[in-house]
XYZ file of C-alpha atoms in Angstrom:
249
model
C -62.353 -0.042 -11.741
C -60.292 -2.513 -9.743
C -62.142 -5.471 -11.168
C -62.916 -4.175 -14.627
C -63.978 -6.868 -17.031
C -65.100 -9.182 -14.217
C -68.590 -7.906 -13.523
C -71.617 -10.085 -14.198
C -75.099 -9.491 -15.463
C -77.279 -9.154 -12.370
C -79.384 -12.283 -12.053
C -83.000 -12.610 -11.102
C -82.857 -13.707 -7.498
C -82.675 -16.278 -6.091
C -79.729 -17.351 -8.226
C -79.924 -20.826 -9.780
C -77.073 -22.961 -8.593
C -75.142 -25.899 -10.060
C -75.932 -28.089 -7.068
C -79.440 -28.378 -8.509
C -77.950 -30.413 -11.352
C -77.224 -33.340 -9.089
C -79.695 -32.913 -6.212
C -83.273 -32.961 -7.455
C -84.608 -30.998 -4.499
C -82.207 -28.072 -5.034
C -84.369 -26.175 -7.498
C -84.209 -23.092 -5.278
C -81.178 -22.297 -3.116
C -83.431 -20.697 -0.495
C -85.067 -24.067 0.176
C -83.176 -26.499 2.451
C -81.878 -29.604 0.698
C -81.098 -32.747 2.684
C -78.760 -35.504 1.581
C -80.031 -37.850 4.283
C -77.745 -39.607 6.742
C -74.331 -38.236 5.820
C -72.613 -37.574 9.116
C -69.131 -38.579 8.004
C -68.168 -34.993 7.242
C -67.910 -35.633 3.529
C -69.507 -33.056 1.238
C -69.097 -34.662 -2.172
C -72.877 -34.948 -2.601
C -73.026 -31.166 -2.841
C -70.361 -30.898 -5.556
C -71.625 -31.262 -9.152
C -69.702 -33.159 -11.789
C -66.954 -30.944 -13.204
C -66.635 -28.975 -9.952
C -64.292 -29.294 -6.964
C -64.048 -28.036 -3.391
C -61.770 -24.995 -3.139
C -62.140 -24.278 0.586
C -63.933 -25.679 3.623
C -64.654 -24.107 7.011
C -66.362 -26.123 9.721
C -68.006 -24.686 12.825
C -71.116 -25.103 14.963
C -72.761 -21.963 13.620
C -76.259 -22.528 15.051
C -75.086 -23.727 18.464
C -76.802 -27.109 18.340
C -73.691 -29.070 19.231
C -73.166 -30.370 15.678
C -70.501 -29.289 13.206
C -71.784 -27.311 10.210
C -69.781 -26.308 7.144
C -69.173 -23.556 4.620
C -67.776 -24.616 1.264
C -66.428 -22.709 -1.677
C -66.676 -24.849 -4.789
C -65.369 -24.039 -8.256
C -65.427 -25.383 -11.767
C -62.430 -27.525 -12.611
C -60.748 -25.256 -15.114
C -59.259 -26.714 -18.247
C -57.867 -23.408 -19.488
C -55.624 -21.013 -17.601
C -57.294 -18.046 -19.309
C -60.868 -18.909 -18.270
C -62.438 -15.473 -17.684
C -65.812 -16.342 -16.132
C -67.641 -15.176 -19.272
C -69.347 -18.553 -19.555
C -71.103 -17.970 -16.249
C -70.124 -17.974 -12.577
C -67.364 -20.452 -11.871
C -67.441 -20.358 -8.057
C -70.122 -20.847 -5.469
C -70.467 -20.442 -1.725
C -72.441 -23.168 0.057
C -73.628 -23.246 3.665
C -74.470 -26.679 4.995
C -76.027 -27.489 8.360
C -75.711 -30.796 10.132
C -78.791 -32.318 11.764
C -78.781 -35.301 14.092
C -81.591 -36.957 12.142
C -81.490 -35.465 8.624
C -77.727 -35.495 8.178
C -76.336 -32.653 6.070
C -78.667 -29.980 4.668
C -77.811 -27.342 2.076
C -79.374 -24.029 3.138
C -77.567 -21.395 1.047
C -75.969 -21.503 -2.401
C -74.646 -18.183 -3.730
C -72.645 -17.976 -6.970
C -71.965 -14.208 -6.674
C -70.139 -14.111 -3.350
C -66.638 -15.148 -4.498
C -64.464 -13.170 -6.927
C -63.533 -15.078 -10.065
C -60.178 -16.833 -10.419
C -58.820 -14.467 -13.084
C -60.000 -11.223 -11.448
C -56.998 -10.712 -9.179
C -54.693 -8.814 -11.514
C -51.000 -9.707 -11.553
C -51.271 -11.397 -8.171
C -53.462 -14.078 -9.677
C -56.352 -15.753 -7.903
C -57.790 -13.184 -5.432
C -59.591 -15.666 -3.191
C -57.706 -15.871 0.122
C -60.063 -17.981 2.167
C -62.985 -18.276 4.554
C -62.782 -18.073 8.331
C -65.298 -18.314 11.140
C -65.626 -17.195 14.740
C -68.699 -18.292 16.669
C -71.696 -17.428 14.521
C -69.735 -15.144 12.172
C -68.200 -15.947 8.803
C -65.586 -13.880 6.924
C -64.765 -13.997 3.200
C -61.352 -12.582 2.263
C -60.051 -11.502 -1.153
C -56.773 -9.813 -2.100
C -55.366 -8.799 -5.486
C -53.936 -6.122 -7.737
C -50.501 -5.289 -9.101
C -48.644 -2.160 -7.975
C -51.849 -0.997 -6.377
C -53.231 -3.775 -4.188
C -56.744 -4.153 -2.859
C -58.231 -6.366 -0.208
C -61.764 -7.115 0.967
C -63.022 -8.825 4.107
C -66.788 -9.288 4.271
C -68.171 -10.554 7.564
C -71.588 -12.156 7.872
C -73.346 -12.957 11.147
C -76.025 -15.599 11.648
C -79.255 -14.195 13.084
C -81.809 -15.908 15.303
C -84.209 -16.174 12.335
C -81.592 -18.104 10.339
C -80.542 -15.255 8.020
C -76.855 -14.537 7.434
C -76.462 -10.744 7.295
C -73.511 -8.654 6.099
C -72.499 -6.925 9.334
C -68.965 -5.685 8.647
C -66.720 -4.795 5.735
C -63.016 -3.951 5.643
C -61.431 -2.569 2.469
C -57.670 -2.157 2.186
C -55.783 -0.376 -0.593
C -52.002 -0.460 -0.832
C -49.418 1.257 -2.999
C -46.450 -1.109 -3.257
C -44.147 1.618 -4.606
C -44.931 4.317 -2.034
C -45.358 1.654 0.672
C -48.567 3.310 1.842
C -51.905 1.797 2.727
C -55.447 2.823 3.586
C -57.801 0.658 5.613
C -61.511 1.403 5.843
C -63.849 -0.508 8.136
C -67.583 -0.113 8.535
C -69.889 -1.856 10.990
C -73.234 -2.004 9.206
C -75.153 -2.751 12.409
C -74.070 0.454 14.167
C -72.940 2.657 11.271
C -69.498 3.082 12.857
C -66.892 3.877 10.208
C -63.120 4.222 10.575
C -60.235 4.850 8.217
C -56.520 4.779 8.952
C -53.417 5.313 6.857
C -49.995 3.678 7.043
C -46.841 5.257 5.585
C -43.124 4.321 5.696
C -41.572 6.190 8.675
C -38.278 6.974 6.905
C -39.703 8.099 3.572
C -38.000 11.516 3.689
C -34.568 9.885 3.482
C -35.482 7.187 0.992
C -33.573 7.794 -2.284
C -36.183 5.779 -4.203
C -38.782 8.510 -3.632
C -38.663 11.691 -5.697
C -40.109 14.984 -4.407
C -43.529 14.243 -5.862
C -43.703 10.872 -4.120
C -42.548 12.395 -0.832
C -45.263 15.057 -1.019
C -47.864 12.369 -1.662
C -46.659 10.334 1.288
C -46.483 13.429 3.495
C -50.119 14.155 2.726
C -51.083 10.743 4.090
C -48.699 11.109 7.053
C -50.598 14.204 8.178
C -53.986 12.476 8.062
C -55.149 11.278 11.464
C -57.216 8.149 11.938
C -60.800 9.108 11.253
C -63.877 7.761 12.970
C -67.472 8.728 12.334
C -70.953 7.302 12.205
C -72.662 6.669 8.900
C -76.376 6.302 8.409
C -77.381 2.661 8.662
C -79.110 0.781 5.860
C -80.967 -2.513 5.559
C -78.446 -5.293 6.000
C -77.683 -7.456 2.970
C -78.677 -11.116 3.209
C -75.942 -13.563 2.214
C -78.351 -15.414 -0.098
C -78.428 -12.322 -2.334
C -74.974 -10.867 -1.671
C -73.120 -9.933 -4.864
C -69.498 -8.972 -4.246
C -69.394 -6.978 -7.494
C -71.958 -4.615 -5.956
C -69.691 -3.943 -2.974
C -66.590 -2.856 -4.884
C -65.699 0.766 -4.111
C -68.694 1.385 -1.862
C -66.839 2.893 1.125
C -65.413 6.385 0.676
């Protein structure tokens, strides 16, 4: 319900990607695409006409001593009210650097980033991408009075697959000043949830009795930890963030 009106028709995988419009070899995002000797760190060859780079994260993900990159590209919007109904407007690209081949596109996923207008009153929900070693995190945050946040962490495997290994979902009530944070490690099944409440809520004149009872209910809830049954890990190539909304609980 948080992102109502922003869901997409589920595509037949693998998803066709706009990079294929300008790179002949990119007919299938699961097949590596090389741009030849392009070691200058410039990624314009991977950005189709009418698109732009929204975010870049560089790291040596595969430990070969060369700097790789993750890009988020987006359509250059001409209208402020563009609602993504004309097709995905953002795409996540993973590019490896090779000493001999230059830069090679290995993943292109146009369902991994929430659309620009899907953030509610806060506006664009895309916060950014971050990396640590062989892990990559995608962060989104949006809403109005009720805020929501998602951090999806993917880890590069020895076989070259990027797997969804961790998810953190945060919900906040900006009036009650309460929050709930759920984290699940998909590799172990470990799940935790913790609540945050304002410590002086009982004396806050802005809270009526109903609000105080609601806050008190959260105050009494201890941090919970348990183990969930594990499931096959989702591959980044086929990750669809719309499918992950509201999956915790």
